[in-house]
Short mmCIF file of C-alpha atoms in Angstrom, two decimals:
data_model
loop_
_atom_site.label_atom_id
_atom_site.label_comp_id
_atom_site.label_asym_id
_atom_site.label_seq_id
_atom_site.Cartn_x
_atom_site.Cartn_y
_atom_site.Cartn_z
CA TRP A 20 3.57 -12.96 7.42
CA GLY A 21 6.23 -13.58 10.03
CA PRO A 22 8.30 -11.20 12.13
CA ALA A 23 10.13 -8.20 10.76
CA PRO A 24 13.85 -8.68 10.21
CA ALA A 25 16.05 -7.39 13.00
CA GLY A 26 18.09 -4.28 12.34
CA LEU A 27 21.80 -3.98 12.77
CA PRO A 28 22.95 -2.23 15.96
CA GLY A 29 22.14 1.44 15.51
CA HIS A 30 20.16 0.84 12.30
CA PRO A 31 16.37 0.59 12.41
CA PRO A 32 14.86 -2.42 10.58
CA CYS A 33 13.17 -0.22 7.96
CA LEU A 34 16.49 1.22 6.83
CA LEU A 35 17.99 -2.26 6.68
CA LEU A 36 15.07 -3.28 4.46
CA LEU A 37 15.79 -0.40 2.12
CA SER A 38 19.42 -1.31 1.76
CA SER A 39 18.97 -5.08 1.40
CA SER A 40 15.89 -5.34 -0.80
CA GLY A 41 15.88 -4.36 -4.46
CA PHE A 42 12.10 -4.11 -4.31
CA ALA A 43 12.20 -1.82 -1.27
CA ALA A 44 14.67 0.46 -3.04
CA SER A 45 12.42 0.52 -6.10
CA ALA A 46 9.39 1.32 -3.92
CA ALA A 47 11.32 4.15 -2.26
CA ARG A 48 12.07 5.71 -5.68
CA GLY A 49 8.49 5.27 -6.91
CA ARG A 50 6.69 2.51 -8.80
CA GLY A 51 3.96 2.75 -11.38
CA CYS A 52 0.61 1.15 -10.61
CA THR A 53 -3.09 1.59 -11.29
CA ARG A 54 -5.39 3.28 -8.79
CA LEU A 55 -9.02 2.21 -8.77
CA SER A 56 -12.02 4.04 -7.37
CA PRO A 57 -13.31 1.91 -4.46
CA GLY A 58 -16.97 2.12 -5.51
CA THR A 59 -16.90 2.17 -9.30
CA GLY A 60 -13.60 0.61 -10.28
CA ARG A 61 -12.69 3.63 -12.42
CA ARG A 62 -8.97 3.45 -13.21
CA ALA A 63 -6.21 6.02 -13.17
CA GLU A 64 -2.51 5.67 -13.83
CA ALA A 65 -0.67 6.23 -10.57
CA GLU A 66 2.66 6.05 -8.81
CA TYR A 67 3.31 5.03 -5.23
CA VAL A 68 6.31 5.80 -3.06
CA VAL A 69 7.06 3.94 0.18
CA ASP A 70 8.84 6.43 2.41
CA ALA A 71 10.25 4.10 5.07
CA GLU A 72 12.12 6.84 6.93
CA LEU A 73 8.99 8.94 7.46
CA GLY A 74 6.69 5.93 7.72
CA ARG A 75 4.24 6.71 4.95
CA LEU A 76 2.91 5.48 1.65
CA LEU A 77 2.28 8.20 -0.94
CA VAL A 78 0.03 7.54 -3.93
CA LYS A 79 -0.14 10.11 -6.73
CA SER A 80 -2.63 9.86 -9.57
CA ARG A 81 -4.27 12.09 -12.15
CA GLY A 82 -7.86 13.03 -11.52
CA LYS A 83 -9.74 15.41 -13.76
CA PRO A 84 -7.59 16.95 -16.50
CA GLY A 85 -4.80 18.95 -14.91
CA GLN A 86 -5.50 17.72 -11.36
CA LEU A 87 -3.02 15.64 -9.40
CA LYS A 88 -4.48 13.64 -6.53
CA THR A 89 -2.11 12.65 -3.72
CA SER A 90 -3.07 10.34 -0.89
CA VAL A 91 -0.86 9.96 2.17
CA CYS A 92 -1.24 6.76 4.15
CA PRO A 93 0.67 6.71 7.44
CA ILE A 94 2.11 3.19 7.64
CA SER A 95 1.46 2.94 11.39
CA LEU A 96 -2.26 3.56 10.74
CA ILE A 97 -2.73 0.67 8.28
CA GLN A 98 -5.49 -1.50 9.73
CA ASP A 99 -5.66 -4.23 7.10
CA ILE A 100 -4.77 -5.07 3.53
CA TYR A 101 -7.17 -7.18 1.48
CA THR A 102 -6.45 -9.24 -1.63
CA ILE A 103 -8.52 -11.63 -3.73
CA ASP A 104 -7.22 -14.40 -1.44
CA ASP A 105 -9.46 -12.92 1.29
CA GLY A 106 -12.55 -13.34 -0.92
CA GLU A 107 -14.46 -10.99 -3.19
CA ASP A 108 -16.90 -10.14 -0.39
CA CYS A 109 -14.15 -8.01 1.21
CA PHE A 110 -14.60 -5.48 -1.60
CA ARG A 111 -17.68 -3.33 -1.88
CA GLY A 112 -19.25 -1.74 -4.88
CA GLU A 113 -18.73 -2.84 -8.45
CA ILE A 114 -14.94 -2.86 -8.34
CA MET A 115 -14.47 -6.64 -8.76
CA GLU A 116 -16.83 -6.77 -11.75
CA HIS A 117 -14.40 -4.61 -13.72
CA LEU A 118 -11.32 -6.78 -13.14
CA SER A 119 -10.15 -9.81 -15.11
CA ALA A 120 -8.86 -12.86 -13.21
CA GLU A 121 -5.26 -11.76 -13.89
CA GLU A 122 -5.99 -8.23 -12.64
CA LYS A 123 -7.63 -9.58 -9.48
CA ALA A 124 -4.35 -11.35 -8.68
CA ARG A 125 -2.55 -7.95 -8.78
CA PHE A 126 -5.25 -5.96 -6.96
CA PHE A 127 -5.27 -5.03 -3.26
CA LEU A 128 -7.08 -2.68 -0.91
CA ILE A 129 -5.35 -0.90 1.97
CA GLN A 130 -7.63 0.16 4.80
CA TYR A 131 -6.11 2.72 7.15
CA ALA A 132 -7.26 4.99 9.95
CA ASP A 133 -7.90 8.49 8.70
CA GLY A 134 -5.93 9.94 11.61
CA SER A 135 -8.60 12.44 12.65
CA PRO A 136 -10.50 11.64 15.86
CA GLY A 137 -13.78 9.93 14.95
CA ALA A 138 -13.05 10.12 11.21
CA GLY A 139 -13.05 6.37 10.57
CA TYR A 140 -11.15 4.67 7.78
CA ALA A 141 -9.93 5.50 4.30
CA ASN A 142 -9.28 2.98 1.52
CA LEU A 143 -6.66 2.85 -1.20
CA CYS A 144 -7.42 0.46 -4.07
CA LEU A 145 -4.34 -0.30 -6.14
CA MET A 146 -3.23 -2.76 -8.78
CA GLU A 147 0.45 -3.68 -9.01
CA THR A 148 2.22 -4.56 -12.25
CA SER A 149 2.36 -8.28 -11.38
CA ARG A 150 1.19 -10.68 -8.70
CA SER A 151 4.79 -11.16 -7.50
CA ALA A 152 5.27 -7.38 -7.18
CA ARG A 153 2.04 -7.20 -5.16
CA VAL A 154 3.35 -9.93 -2.84
CA GLU A 155 6.68 -8.11 -2.38
CA LEU A 156 4.99 -4.77 -1.71
CA LEU A 157 2.60 -6.23 0.85
CA GLN A 158 5.46 -7.99 2.65
CA HIS A 159 7.46 -4.75 2.68
CA LEU A 160 4.48 -2.83 4.09
CA HIS A 161 3.88 -5.54 6.68
CA ASP A 162 7.49 -5.27 7.89
CA LEU A 163 7.18 -1.49 8.07
CA VAL A 164 3.86 -1.66 9.94
CA ILE A 165 5.59 -3.77 12.60
CA HIS A 166 8.46 -1.29 12.80
CA TRP A 167 6.31 1.85 12.92
CA SER A 168 3.78 0.38 15.35
CA ALA A 169 6.44 -0.60 17.90
CA PRO A 170 6.69 1.58 21.00
CA ARG A 171 9.40 4.21 20.74
CA PRO A 172 11.89 4.76 23.58
CA ALA A 173 11.56 8.01 25.44
CA PRO A 174 14.19 10.63 24.48
#
């Protein structure tokens, strides 16, 4: 994945990414995607927003009629991101059985710490609009993970 780009003096790298990357700007405004249930592969139209300033990924999708489901993934708590390149055995349940070869190329799973002591991990299963968009998103998240995981200077 490589190192995160250096920021300009007085500008954190994540803000530089927002200003220099068309994809990052698009992700900050919100991008449509498909959310999949980790066990069953059930699909829902969704939108994600990468909030680089607050260090979080928001995913909003419709659940039962009239219900909006929002997941908040703190970027610093992302443990791993899996794609088909990692092998189908990285995905549990029936999820891969419900995806075509083209959809598998756009699919990814984000595993992140729940944030509560002893709570374990949560998973977000998403499908981007294209393989290239998936690659750009994962690179953007990788750069932000590096930024948000770095030690912060004392005030």
